[in-house]
Every structure is written in structure tokens, then in C-alpha cells.
Tab-separated table of C-alpha atoms in Angstrom:
chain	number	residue	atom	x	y	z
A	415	UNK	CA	83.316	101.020	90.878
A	416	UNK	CA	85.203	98.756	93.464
A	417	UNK	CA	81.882	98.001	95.268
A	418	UNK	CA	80.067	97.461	92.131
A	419	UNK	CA	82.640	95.057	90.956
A	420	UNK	CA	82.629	92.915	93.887
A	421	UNK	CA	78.886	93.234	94.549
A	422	UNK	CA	77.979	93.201	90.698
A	423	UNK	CA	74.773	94.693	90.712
A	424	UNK	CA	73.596	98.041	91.563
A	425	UNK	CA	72.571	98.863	95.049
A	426	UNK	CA	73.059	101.386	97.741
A	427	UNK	CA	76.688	101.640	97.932
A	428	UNK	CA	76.988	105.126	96.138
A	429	UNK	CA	74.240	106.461	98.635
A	430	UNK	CA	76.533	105.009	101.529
A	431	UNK	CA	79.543	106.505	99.900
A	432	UNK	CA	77.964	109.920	99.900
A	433	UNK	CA	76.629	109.586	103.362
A	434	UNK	CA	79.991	108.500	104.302
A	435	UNK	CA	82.282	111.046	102.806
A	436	UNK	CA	81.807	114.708	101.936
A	437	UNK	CA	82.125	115.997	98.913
A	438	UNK	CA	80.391	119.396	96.846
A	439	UNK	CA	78.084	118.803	94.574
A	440	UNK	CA	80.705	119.452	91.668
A	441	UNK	CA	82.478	116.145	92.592
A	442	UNK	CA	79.657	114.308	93.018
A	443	UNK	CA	78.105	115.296	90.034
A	444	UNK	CA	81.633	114.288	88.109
A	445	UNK	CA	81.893	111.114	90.191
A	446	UNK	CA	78.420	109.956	89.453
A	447	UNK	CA	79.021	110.687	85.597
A	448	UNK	CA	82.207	108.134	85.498
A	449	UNK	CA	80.420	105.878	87.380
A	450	UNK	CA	77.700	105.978	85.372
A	451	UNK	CA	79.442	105.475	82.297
A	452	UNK	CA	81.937	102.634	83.080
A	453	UNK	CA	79.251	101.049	83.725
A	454	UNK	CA	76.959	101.505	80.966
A	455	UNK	CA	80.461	101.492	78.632
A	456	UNK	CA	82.014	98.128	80.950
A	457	UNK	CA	82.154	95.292	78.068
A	458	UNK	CA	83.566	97.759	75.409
A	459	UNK	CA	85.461	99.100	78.296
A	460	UNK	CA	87.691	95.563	78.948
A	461	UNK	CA	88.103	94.673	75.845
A	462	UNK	CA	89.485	97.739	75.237
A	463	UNK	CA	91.804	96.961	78.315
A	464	UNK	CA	92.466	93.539	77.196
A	465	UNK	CA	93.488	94.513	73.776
A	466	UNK	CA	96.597	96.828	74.990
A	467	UNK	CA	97.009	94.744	78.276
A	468	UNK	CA	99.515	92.030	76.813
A	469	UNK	CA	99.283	88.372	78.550
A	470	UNK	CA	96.815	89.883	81.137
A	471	UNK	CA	92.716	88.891	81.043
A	472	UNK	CA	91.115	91.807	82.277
A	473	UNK	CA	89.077	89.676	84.977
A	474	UNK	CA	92.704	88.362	86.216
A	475	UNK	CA	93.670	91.454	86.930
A	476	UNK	CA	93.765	92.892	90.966
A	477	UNK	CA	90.421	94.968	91.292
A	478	UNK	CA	91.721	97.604	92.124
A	479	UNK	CA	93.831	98.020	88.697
A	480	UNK	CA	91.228	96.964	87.133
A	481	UNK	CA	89.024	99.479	88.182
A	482	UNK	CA	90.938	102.236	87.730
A	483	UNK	CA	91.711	101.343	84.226
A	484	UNK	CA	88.176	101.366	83.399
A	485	UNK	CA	87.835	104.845	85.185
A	486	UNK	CA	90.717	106.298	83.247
A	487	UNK	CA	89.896	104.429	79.855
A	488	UNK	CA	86.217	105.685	79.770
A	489	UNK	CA	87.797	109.255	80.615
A	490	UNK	CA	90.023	109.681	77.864
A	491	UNK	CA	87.311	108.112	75.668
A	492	UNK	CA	84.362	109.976	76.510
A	493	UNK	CA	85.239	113.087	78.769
A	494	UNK	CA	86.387	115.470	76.632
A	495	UNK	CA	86.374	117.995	79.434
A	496	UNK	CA	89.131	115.906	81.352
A	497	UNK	CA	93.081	116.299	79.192
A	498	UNK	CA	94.434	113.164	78.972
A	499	UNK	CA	97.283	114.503	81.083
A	500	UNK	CA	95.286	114.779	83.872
A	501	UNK	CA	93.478	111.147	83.545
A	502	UNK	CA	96.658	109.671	83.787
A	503	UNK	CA	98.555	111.202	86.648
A	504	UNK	CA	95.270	110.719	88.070
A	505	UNK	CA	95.130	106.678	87.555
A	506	UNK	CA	98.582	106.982	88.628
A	507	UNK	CA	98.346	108.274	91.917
A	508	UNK	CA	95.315	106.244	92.292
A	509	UNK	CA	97.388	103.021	91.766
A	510	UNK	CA	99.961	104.219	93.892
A	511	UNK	CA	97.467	104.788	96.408
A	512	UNK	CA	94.932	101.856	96.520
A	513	UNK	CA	96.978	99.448	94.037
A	514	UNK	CA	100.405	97.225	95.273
A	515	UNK	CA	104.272	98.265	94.707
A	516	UNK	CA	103.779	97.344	91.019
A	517	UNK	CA	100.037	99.092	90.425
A	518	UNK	CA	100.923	102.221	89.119
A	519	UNK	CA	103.232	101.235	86.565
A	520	UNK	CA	101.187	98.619	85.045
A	521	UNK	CA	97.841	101.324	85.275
A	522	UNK	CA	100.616	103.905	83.496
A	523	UNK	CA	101.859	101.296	80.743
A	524	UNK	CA	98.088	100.292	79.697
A	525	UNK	CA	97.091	103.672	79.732
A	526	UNK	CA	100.260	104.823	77.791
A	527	UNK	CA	99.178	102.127	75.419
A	528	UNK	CA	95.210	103.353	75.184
A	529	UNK	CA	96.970	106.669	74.065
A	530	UNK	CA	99.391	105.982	71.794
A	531	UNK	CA	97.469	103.039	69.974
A	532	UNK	CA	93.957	103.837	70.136
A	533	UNK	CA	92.627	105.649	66.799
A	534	UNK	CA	89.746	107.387	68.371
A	535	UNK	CA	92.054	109.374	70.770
A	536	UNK	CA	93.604	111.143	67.887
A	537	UNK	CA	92.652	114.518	69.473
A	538	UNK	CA	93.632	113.844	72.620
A	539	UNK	CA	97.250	112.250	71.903
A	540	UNK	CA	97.395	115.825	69.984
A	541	UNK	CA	96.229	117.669	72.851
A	542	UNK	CA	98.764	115.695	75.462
A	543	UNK	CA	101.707	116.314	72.897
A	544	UNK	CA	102.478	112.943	72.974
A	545	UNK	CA	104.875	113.204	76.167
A	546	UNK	CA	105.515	110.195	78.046
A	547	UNK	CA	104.601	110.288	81.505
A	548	UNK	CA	106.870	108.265	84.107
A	549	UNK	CA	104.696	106.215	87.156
């Protein structure tokens, strides 16, 4: 998603990837899925970010963050077979990882926000009991 961002067109970057990094067939099956669907699911995608990211424009935000919001968004949207638990601590540790000192608390306080707020993730705010989750 970060090379299709700053590229912005498709190319040979997930072939690279691949050739580049191993992974089983599982994971690249799921990782081609997400990709696939952020970005077929992008424009719904950021405004959906934009809406619960107060004072932020989603193309203002670093990359990185942004990218990983539209990973975890378009999870807890349309991959039922990922818990919401998991997308999060996932995003987390993915801003903590990749994003600045500040990442993974902004990533956790729009995601929090997508949760909580968003009426199609009735189901899964049932199935995450609601907890909060600290960055």
C-alpha cells in the first residue's frame, strides 16, 4: 500500500515484494486480499478516515499512518474473518513500528473512533465487547 501510494498506479512492486521477502502462501493470499481491497475500497476508504479523523485531511496525513488506517479500516469493514481486536493491536504495532513517536496513538484513536461511531460495525463493536484498547 506504501508503494502504491507513492507510485499511484499499479505496477510490479507486489511481485518485488514477494521476490524480496518470504512468506507461505496463507499470508500472501491474505496480504494480496487487503491490498486488493483498499484499493478497490480507497475513496470510500478516506472519507471514512476523514470523517472520524478531527482537523486532519486524510492526504495530510504521514503515509505511513495513512496507510495503515486504510489497511485496518477496510479490515474491520470487510474481513469478517479478522476480530476487530486483532485489527487494531495490529495497526498499533504497525504504527509503532513504521510510524513516528506519536503514530500509534493517533492510528489507535481513529480506529477507536471507526469502532465506536461507525453503524455498520455493529457486530463487530459486539464481538470486541467494546473494551478500549491503550496504544
Amino acid at each position: 500500500l506504501f508503494q502504491y501510494d507513492i507510485h499511484g498506479r499499479p505496477g510490479l512492486w507486489l511481485d518485488r515484494f514477494w521476490t524480496d521477502n518470504e512468506a507461505t502462501d496463507e499470508v500472501k493470499a491474505f496480504a494480496e486480499r487487503l491490498v486488493a481491497g483498499v484499493l478497490d475500497k480507497k475513496k470510500e476508504l478516506d472519507d471514512l478516515i476523514g470523517k472520524y479523523a478531527t482537523n486532519w485531511k486524510v492526504s495530510r496525513m504521514p503515509i505511513v499512518d495513512r496507510n495503515i488506517l486504510r489497511a485496518g479500516v477496510y479490515e474491520l469493514l470487510w474481513m469478517d474473518d479478522v476480530p476487530a481486536k486483532v485489527t487494531v493491536n495490529e495497526a498499533i504495532e504497525l504504527a509503532k513500528s513504521f510510524g513516528d513517536d506519536e503514530a500509534s496513538k493517533f492510528v489507535n484513536g481513529i480506529l477507536d473512533q471507526v469502532l465506536t461511531k461507525e453503524p455498520r460495525l455493529e457486530a463487530k463493536r459486539a464481538e470486541a465487547g467494546a473494551v478500549k484498547r491503550e496504544a
